[in-house]
Coordinates of C-alpha atoms in Angstrom, one line a residue:
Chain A
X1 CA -71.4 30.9 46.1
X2 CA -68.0 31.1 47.4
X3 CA -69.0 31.2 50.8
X4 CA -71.6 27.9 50.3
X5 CA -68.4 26.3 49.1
X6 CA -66.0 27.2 52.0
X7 CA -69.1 26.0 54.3
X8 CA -69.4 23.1 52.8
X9 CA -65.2 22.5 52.7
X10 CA -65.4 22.9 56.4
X11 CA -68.5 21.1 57.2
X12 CA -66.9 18.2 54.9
X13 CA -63.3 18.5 57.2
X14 CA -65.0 18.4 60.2
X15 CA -67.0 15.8 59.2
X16 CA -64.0 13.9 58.4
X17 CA -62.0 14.8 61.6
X18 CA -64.7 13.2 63.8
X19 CA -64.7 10.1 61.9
X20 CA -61.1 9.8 63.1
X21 CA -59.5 7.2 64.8
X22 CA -55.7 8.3 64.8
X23 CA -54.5 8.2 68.6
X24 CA -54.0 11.8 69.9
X25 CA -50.8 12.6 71.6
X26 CA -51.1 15.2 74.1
X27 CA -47.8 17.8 74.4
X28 CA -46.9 20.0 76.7
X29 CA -46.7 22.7 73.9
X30 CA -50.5 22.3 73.6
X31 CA -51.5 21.9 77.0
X32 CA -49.2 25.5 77.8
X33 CA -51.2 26.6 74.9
X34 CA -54.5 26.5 76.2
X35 CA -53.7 26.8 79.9
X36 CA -55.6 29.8 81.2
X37 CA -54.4 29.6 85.2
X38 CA -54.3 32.4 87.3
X39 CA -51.3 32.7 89.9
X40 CA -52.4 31.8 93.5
X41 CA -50.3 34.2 95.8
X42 CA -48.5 31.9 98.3
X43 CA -49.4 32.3 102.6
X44 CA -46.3 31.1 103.2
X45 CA -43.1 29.3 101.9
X46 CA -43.1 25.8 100.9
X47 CA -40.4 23.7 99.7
X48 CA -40.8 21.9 96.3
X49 CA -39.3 18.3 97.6
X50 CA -40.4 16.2 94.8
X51 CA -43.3 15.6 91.8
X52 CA -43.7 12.2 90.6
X53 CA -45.7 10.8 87.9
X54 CA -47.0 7.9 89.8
X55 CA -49.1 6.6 86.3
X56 CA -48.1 3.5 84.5
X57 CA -45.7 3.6 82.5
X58 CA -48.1 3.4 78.9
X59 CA -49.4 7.4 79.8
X60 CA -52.1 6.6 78.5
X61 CA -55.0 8.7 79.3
X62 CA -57.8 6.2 77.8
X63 CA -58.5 2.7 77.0
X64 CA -57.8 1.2 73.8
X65 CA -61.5 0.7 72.6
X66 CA -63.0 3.8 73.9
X67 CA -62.6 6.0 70.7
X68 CA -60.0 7.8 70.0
X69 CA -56.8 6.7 72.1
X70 CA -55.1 9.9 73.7
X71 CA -51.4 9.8 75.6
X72 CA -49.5 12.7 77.1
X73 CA -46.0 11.8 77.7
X74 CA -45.5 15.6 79.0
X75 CA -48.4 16.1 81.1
X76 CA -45.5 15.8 84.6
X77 CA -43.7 18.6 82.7
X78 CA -46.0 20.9 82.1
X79 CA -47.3 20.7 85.7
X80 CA -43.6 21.4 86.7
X81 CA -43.4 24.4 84.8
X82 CA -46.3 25.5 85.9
X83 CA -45.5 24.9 89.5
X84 CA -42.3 27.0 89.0
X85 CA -43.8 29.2 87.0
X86 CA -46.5 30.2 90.0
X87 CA -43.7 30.7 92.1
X88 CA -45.6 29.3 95.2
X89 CA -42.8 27.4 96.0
X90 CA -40.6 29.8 97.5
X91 CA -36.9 29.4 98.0
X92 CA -35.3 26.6 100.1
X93 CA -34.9 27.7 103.8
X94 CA -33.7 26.6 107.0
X95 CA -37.4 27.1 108.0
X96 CA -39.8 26.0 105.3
X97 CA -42.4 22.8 105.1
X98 CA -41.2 20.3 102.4
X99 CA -43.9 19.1 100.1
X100 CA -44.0 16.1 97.7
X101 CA -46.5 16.1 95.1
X102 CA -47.7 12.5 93.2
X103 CA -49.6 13.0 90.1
X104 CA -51.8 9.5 91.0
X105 CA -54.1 10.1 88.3
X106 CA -55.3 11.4 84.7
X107 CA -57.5 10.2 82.0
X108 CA -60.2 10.6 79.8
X109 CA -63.6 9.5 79.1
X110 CA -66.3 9.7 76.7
X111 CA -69.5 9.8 78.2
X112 CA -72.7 10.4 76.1
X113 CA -71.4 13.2 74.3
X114 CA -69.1 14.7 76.5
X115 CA -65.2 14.3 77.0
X116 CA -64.4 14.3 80.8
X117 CA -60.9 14.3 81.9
X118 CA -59.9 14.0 85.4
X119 CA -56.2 15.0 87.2
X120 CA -55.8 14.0 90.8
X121 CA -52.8 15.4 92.8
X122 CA -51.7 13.3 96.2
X123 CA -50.1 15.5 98.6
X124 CA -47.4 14.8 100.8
X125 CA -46.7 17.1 103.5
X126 CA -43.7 16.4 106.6
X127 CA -45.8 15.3 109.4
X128 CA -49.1 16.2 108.5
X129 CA -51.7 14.2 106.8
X130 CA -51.7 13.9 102.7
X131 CA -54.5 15.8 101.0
X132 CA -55.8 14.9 98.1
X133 CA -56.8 17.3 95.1
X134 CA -58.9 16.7 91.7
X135 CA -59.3 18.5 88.6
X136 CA -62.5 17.5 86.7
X137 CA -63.3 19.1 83.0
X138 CA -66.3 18.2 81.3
X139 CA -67.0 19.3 77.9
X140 CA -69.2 18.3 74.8
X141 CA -67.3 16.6 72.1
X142 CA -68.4 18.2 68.8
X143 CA -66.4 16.9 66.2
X144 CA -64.0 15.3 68.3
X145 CA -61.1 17.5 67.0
X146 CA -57.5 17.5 68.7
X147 CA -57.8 20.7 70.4
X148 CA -61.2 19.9 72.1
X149 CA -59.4 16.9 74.0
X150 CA -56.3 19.5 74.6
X151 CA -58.6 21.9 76.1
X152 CA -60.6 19.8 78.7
X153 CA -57.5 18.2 80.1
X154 CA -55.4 21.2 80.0
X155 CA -58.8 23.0 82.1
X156 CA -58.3 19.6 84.4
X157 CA -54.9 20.3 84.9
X158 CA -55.2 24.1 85.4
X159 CA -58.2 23.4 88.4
X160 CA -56.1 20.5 90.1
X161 CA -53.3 23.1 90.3
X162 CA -55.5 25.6 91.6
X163 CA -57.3 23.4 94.1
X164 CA -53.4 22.5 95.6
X165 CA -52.5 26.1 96.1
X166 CA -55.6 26.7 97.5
X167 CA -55.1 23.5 100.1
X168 CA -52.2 24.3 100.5
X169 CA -52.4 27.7 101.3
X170 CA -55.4 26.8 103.9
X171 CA -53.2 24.3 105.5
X172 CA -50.3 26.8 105.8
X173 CA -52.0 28.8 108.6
X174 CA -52.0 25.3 110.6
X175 CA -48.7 24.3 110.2
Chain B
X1 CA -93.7 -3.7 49.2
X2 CA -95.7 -6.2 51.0
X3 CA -93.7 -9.1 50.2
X4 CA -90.4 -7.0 51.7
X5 CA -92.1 -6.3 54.8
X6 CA -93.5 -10.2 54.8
X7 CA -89.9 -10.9 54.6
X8 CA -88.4 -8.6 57.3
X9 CA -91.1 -10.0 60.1
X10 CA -90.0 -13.4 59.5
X11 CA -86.5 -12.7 59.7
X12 CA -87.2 -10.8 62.8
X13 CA -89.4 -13.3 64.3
X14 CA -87.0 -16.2 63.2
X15 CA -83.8 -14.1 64.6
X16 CA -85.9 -13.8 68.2
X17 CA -86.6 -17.2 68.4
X18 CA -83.3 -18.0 68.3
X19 CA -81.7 -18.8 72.5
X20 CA -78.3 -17.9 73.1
X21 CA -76.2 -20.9 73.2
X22 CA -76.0 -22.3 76.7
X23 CA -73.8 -25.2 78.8
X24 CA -76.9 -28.0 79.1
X25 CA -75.0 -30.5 76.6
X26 CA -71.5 -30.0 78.3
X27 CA -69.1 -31.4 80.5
X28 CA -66.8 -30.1 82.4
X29 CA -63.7 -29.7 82.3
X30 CA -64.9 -27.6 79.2
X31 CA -61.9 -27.7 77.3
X32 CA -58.4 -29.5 77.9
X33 CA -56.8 -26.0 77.4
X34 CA -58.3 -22.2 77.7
X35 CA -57.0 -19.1 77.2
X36 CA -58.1 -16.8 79.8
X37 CA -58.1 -13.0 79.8
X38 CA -59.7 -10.6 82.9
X39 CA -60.1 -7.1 82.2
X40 CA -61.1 -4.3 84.2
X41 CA -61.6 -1.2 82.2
X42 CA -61.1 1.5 85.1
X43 CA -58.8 3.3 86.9
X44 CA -61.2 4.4 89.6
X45 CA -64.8 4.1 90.7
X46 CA -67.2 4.6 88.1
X47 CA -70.2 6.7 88.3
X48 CA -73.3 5.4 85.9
X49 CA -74.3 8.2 83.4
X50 CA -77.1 10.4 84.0
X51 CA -80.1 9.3 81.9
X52 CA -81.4 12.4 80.5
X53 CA -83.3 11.3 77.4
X54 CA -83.5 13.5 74.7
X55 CA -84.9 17.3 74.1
X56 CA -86.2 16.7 70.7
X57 CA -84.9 16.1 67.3
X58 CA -83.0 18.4 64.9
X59 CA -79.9 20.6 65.5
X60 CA -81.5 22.9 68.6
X61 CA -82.7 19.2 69.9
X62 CA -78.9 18.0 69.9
X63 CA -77.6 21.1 71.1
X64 CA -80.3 21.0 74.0
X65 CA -79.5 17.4 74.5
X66 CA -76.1 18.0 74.9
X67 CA -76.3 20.9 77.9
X68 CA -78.4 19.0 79.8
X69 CA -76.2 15.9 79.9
X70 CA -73.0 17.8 80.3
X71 CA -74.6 19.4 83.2
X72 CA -76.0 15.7 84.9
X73 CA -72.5 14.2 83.9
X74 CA -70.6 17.5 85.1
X75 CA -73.0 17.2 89.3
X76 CA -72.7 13.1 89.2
X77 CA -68.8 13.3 88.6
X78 CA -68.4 16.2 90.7
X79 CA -70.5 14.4 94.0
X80 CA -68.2 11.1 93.5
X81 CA -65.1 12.5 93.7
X82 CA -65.5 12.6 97.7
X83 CA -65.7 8.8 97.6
X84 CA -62.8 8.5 95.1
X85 CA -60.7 10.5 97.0
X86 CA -61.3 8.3 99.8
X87 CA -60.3 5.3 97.6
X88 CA -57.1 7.4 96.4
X89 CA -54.7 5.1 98.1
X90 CA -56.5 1.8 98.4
X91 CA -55.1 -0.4 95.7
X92 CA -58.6 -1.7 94.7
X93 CA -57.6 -2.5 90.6
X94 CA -54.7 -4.9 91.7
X95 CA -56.2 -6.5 94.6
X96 CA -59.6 -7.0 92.2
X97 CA -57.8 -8.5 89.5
X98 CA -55.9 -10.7 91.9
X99 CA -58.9 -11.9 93.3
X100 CA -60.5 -12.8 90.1
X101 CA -57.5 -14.7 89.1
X102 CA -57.2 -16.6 91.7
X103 CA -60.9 -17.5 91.6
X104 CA -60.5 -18.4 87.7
X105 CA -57.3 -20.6 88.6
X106 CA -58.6 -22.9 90.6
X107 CA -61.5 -23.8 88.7
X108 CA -62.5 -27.2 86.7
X109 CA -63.5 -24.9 83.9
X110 CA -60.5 -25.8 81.4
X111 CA -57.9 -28.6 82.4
X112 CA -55.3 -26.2 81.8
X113 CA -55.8 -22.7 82.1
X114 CA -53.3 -19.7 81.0
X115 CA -54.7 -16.4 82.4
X116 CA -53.8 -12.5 82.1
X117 CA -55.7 -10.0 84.1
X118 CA -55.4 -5.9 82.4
X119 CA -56.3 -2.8 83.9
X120 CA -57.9 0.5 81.9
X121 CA -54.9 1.2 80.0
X122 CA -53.5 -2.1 79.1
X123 CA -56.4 -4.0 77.8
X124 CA -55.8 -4.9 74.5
X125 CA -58.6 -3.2 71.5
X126 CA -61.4 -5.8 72.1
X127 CA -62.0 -5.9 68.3
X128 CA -59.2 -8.6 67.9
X129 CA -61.7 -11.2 69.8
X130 CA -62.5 -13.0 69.0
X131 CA -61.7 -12.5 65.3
X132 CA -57.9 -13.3 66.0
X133 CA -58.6 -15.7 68.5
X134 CA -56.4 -18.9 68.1
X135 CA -58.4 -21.2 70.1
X136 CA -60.3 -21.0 73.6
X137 CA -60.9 -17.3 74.7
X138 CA -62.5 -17.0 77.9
X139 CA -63.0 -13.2 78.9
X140 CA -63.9 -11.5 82.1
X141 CA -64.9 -8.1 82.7
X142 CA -65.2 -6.9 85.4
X143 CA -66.5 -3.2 86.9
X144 CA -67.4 -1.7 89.9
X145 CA -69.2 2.0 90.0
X146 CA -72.0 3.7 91.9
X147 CA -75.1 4.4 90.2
X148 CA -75.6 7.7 89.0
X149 CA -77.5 8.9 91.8
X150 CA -75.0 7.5 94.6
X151 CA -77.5 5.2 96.2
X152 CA -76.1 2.4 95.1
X153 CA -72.2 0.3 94.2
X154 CA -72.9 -1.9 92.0
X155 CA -70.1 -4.4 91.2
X156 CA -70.2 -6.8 88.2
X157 CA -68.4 -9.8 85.8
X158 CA -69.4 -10.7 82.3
X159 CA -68.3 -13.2 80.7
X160 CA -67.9 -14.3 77.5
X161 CA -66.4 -17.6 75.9
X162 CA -65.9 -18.5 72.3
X163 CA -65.4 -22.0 71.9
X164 CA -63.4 -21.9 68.9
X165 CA -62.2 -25.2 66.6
X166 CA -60.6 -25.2 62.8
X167 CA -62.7 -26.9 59.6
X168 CA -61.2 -28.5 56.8
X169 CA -63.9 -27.1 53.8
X170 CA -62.8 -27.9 50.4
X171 CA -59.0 -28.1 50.9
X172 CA -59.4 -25.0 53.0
X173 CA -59.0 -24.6 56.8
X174 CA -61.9 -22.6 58.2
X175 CA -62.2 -21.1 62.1
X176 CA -65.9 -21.8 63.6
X177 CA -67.0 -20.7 67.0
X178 CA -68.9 -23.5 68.1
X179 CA -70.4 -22.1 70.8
X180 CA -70.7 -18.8 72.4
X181 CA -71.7 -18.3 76.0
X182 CA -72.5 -15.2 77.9
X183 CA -72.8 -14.4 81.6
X184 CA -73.7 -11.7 83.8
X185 CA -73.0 -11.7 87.6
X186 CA -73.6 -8.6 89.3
X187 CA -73.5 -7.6 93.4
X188 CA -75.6 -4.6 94.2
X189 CA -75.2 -3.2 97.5
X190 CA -77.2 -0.3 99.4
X191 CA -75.7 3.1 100.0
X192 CA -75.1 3.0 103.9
X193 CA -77.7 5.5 104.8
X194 CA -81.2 5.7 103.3
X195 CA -81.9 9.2 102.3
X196 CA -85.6 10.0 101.8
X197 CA -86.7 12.1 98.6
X198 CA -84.0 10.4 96.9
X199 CA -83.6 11.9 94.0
X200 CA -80.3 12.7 91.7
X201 CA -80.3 16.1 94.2
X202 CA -79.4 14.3 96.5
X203 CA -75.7 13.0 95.4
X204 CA -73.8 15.1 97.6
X205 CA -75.9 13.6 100.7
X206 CA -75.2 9.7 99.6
X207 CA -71.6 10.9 99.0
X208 CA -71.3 11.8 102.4
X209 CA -72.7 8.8 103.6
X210 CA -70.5 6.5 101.3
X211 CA -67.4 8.6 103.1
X212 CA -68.6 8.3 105.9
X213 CA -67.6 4.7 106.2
X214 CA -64.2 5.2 105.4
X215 CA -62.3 4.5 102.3
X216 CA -61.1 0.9 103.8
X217 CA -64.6 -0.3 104.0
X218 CA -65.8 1.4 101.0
X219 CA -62.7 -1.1 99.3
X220 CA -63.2 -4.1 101.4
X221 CA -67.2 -3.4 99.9
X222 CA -65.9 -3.7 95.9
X223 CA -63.7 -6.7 97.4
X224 CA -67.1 -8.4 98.6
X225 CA -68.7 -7.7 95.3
X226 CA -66.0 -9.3 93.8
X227 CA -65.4 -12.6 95.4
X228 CA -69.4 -12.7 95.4
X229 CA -69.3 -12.0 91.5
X230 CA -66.9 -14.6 90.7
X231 CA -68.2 -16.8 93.3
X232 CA -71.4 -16.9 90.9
X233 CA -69.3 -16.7 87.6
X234 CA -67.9 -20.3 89.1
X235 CA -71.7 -21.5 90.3
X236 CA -73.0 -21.0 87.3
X237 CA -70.3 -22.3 84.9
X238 CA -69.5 -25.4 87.2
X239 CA -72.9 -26.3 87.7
X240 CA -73.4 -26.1 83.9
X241 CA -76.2 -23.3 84.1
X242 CA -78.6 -25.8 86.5
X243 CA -77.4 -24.8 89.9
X244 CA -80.4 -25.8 92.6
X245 CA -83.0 -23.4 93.2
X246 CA -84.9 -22.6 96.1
X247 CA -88.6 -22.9 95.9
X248 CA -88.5 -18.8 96.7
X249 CA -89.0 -15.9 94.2
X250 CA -88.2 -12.7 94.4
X251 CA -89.0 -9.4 93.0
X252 CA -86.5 -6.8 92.9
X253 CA -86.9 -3.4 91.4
X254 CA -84.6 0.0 91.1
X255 CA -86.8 3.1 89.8
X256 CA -83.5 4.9 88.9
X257 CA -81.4 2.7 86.7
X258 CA -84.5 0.6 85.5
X259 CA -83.3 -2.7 87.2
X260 CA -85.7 -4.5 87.8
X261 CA -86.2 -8.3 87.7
X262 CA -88.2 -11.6 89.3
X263 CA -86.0 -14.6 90.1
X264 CA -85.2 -17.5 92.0
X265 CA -83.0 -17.3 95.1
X266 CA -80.3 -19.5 95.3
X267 CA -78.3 -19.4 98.3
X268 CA -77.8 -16.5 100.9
X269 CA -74.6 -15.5 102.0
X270 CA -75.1 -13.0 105.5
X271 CA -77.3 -10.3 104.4
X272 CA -77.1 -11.0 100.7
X273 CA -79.4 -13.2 98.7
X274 CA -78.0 -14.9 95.2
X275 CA -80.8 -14.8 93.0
X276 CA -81.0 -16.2 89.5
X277 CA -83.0 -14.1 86.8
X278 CA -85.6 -15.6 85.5
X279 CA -85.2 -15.0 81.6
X280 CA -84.8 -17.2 78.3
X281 CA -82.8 -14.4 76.7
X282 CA -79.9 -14.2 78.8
X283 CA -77.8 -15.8 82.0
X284 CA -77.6 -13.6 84.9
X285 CA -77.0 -13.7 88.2
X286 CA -77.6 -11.0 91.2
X287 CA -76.1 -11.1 94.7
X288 CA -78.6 -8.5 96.3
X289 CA -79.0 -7.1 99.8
X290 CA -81.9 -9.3 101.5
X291 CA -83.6 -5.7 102.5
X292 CA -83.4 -4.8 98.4
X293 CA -85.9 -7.3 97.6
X294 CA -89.4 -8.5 97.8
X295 CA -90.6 -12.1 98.3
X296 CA -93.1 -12.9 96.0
X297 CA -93.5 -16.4 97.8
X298 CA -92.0 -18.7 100.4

């Protein structure tokens, strides 16, 4: 009986929590949370120059009609401390290729019933051409909880990084 | 029992009798003053969502349901990112919206005209219209995405307008919307290569072809659509819904999004054909490739 009741509790709460509309406000707490990337070992040293968040300034990751609205405000800070974290940017040396990274995009979208986020990364090197790099997550939206829009951009995220190390790294032998 | 069903046919049968509201009885300038708003509710290329249909009803049914569409969505958004990425730098939303605007501005639609154009994260919730709507509300939306097998871009406006005036009932002011006019416009355009056997396996091939071009044409592409969209927003809405047609029908027919439509051509413009749908249920208007479509008479 007691266990009908606790399913019925969290069928009722879940019921409840899809029915919401409250905006969701990514942090970079969460996304750090969830964030399951693996270090990329580095070919050779690059130079960190700059990461900018080249969004508008609303960080918005949906539009306002598209059900629930979702914002990260800390989505450039988690990807620096990532960055650092990977320690693929090695030290600055007389030697070493600088590298500007422009976080040009990230949202969300409800499609059927899936959430798909997307993070693209515009690369900068010094006298090369830029490469471009995209994280894509695409996940069913069961009770479209919180956590289930944390996760598929936090698995965008952790790709798009993964996907620049790897470019990176290829280009390295070339440069 | 009976009597309640009785009742239910005649309200449906009444309720699709009844023709959306159209310009015949108007005049233009439309209104001495009309608020305009253009929204484009993207931040990049937009890829139409796989139809799967559905595995059956129940829980397994919606669980089935659900892996096969997240595994369509998951190839269809994976094959477009090649074209995206190709986009990256091209600032298509702006130039769009300026375009659009522009277009709006110097029309004879409204004798004064105030317009905002909004991009995917501005646009205000569309619930407030046009519920809050003070007076005039003319919206444009606007999209442009490939179709979910990458054979096709398909770029489009709708519009709507709420002609809205204040009653005096019994002391009390009351808001009407006299009238209530929708619009489509849409610009389809053929993948630059045509891939035999073309089914949804064959994204990644159409991809390549869309790259192929470059991302500059790919934009200056959406641009086309766009001017060509608006082009027919204007023909339609300054002509008052009786622009001339051509004594020439066409058919034209897309197996994998189900478009398909017979209508009259109204003008061409280099390889593309503007063709007026023939339906009583709603206004729309298709700039086509000439090669898409089949005459049905000359």
């Amino acid at each position: 009986m007691i266990q009908f009741k606790l399913f019925i509790t969290v069928f009722l709460v879940s019921f409840l929590m899809a029915c919401s509309t409250n905006p969701v406000h990514i942090e970079q707490a969460d996304l750090r949370a969830r964030s399951t990337h693996d270090t990329v070992s580095a070919s050779c040293d690059y130079s960190l120059d700059s990461i900018a968040d080249k969004r508008s300034n609303s960080r918005r990751l949906s539009p306002a009609h598209e059900g629930r609205e979702l914002f990260s405000a800390d989505l450039i800070e988690h990807i620096v401390s990532t960055l650092h974290e990977s320690g693929f940017f090695g030290q600055v040396k007389a030697d070493v290729t600088s590298v500007d990274i422009n976080l040009v995009k990230a949202y969300m979208q409800h499609k059927l019933s899936n959430i798909v986020a997307q993070v693209v990364f515009l690369i900068q090197i010094e006298n090369e051409k830029d490469i471009v790099v995209r994280g894509l997550n695409v996940s069913a939206n069961w009770i479209g909880a919180q956590s289930e829009y944390v996760d598929v951009l936090s698995k965008a995220v952790d790709q798009a990084v993964e996907k620049m190390f790897i470019a990176l790294n290829e280009r390295c032998g070339s440069i | 029992m009976k009597k309640v069903v009785f009742y239910i046919v005649v309200l449906l049968s009444v309720n699709a009798c009844v023709s959306l509201p159209n310009l015949d009885n108007r005049t233009l300038p439309l209104a001495e003053h009309m608020d305009a708003e253009i929204h484009l509710n993207q931040t990049e290329l937009e890829v139409i969502s796989p139809n799967t249909g559905s595995a059956g009803g129940g829980i397994i049914g919606a669980i089935i349901s659900s892996a096969i569409n997240n595994a369509e969505i998951n190839k269809a958004e994976k094959a477009i990112g090649v074209v995206r990425n190709a986009l990256i730098t091209s600032n298509t939303e702006n130039e769009i919206l300026d375009i659009a605007k522009t277009k709006l501005a110097a029309s004879a639609i409204a004798t004064q005209m105030s317009i905002e154009s909004f991009v995917f994260d501005e646009i205000p919730d569309p619930m407030r219209l046009p519920v809050l709507a003070e007076e005039n509300q003319f919206t444009v939306r606007l999209s442009y995405k490939l179709t979910s097998k990458l054979d096709r871009l398909i770029v489009s406006a709708r519009v709507n307008w709420y002609d809205v005036s204040v009653d005096s009932f019994k002391g009390k002011e009351k808001r009407k919307y006299d009238n209530h006019y929708y619009g489509s416009y849409v610009f389809i355009t053929e993948a630059p290569e045509t891939i035999e056997n073309d089914d949804s396996s064959r994204r990644e091939e159409f991809a390549k072809a869309w790259v192929s071009l470059g991302g500059e044409a790919i934009h200056q592409l959406i641009v086309q659509g766009v001017v060509d969209v608006m082009d027919m927003l204007l023909l339609d809405i300054g002509s008052l819904g009786k622009p001339a047609l051509t004594s020439d029908t066409v058919r034209f027919k897309s197996d994998i999004e189900n478009i398909r439509f017979r209508g009259y051509v109204l003008k061409e413009r280099g390889d593309y054909l503007w063709i007026k749908r023939i339906s009583n249920a709603t206004q729309s208007y298709y700039s086509i490739n000439r090669d898409a479509v089949k005459f049905l008479s000359k």
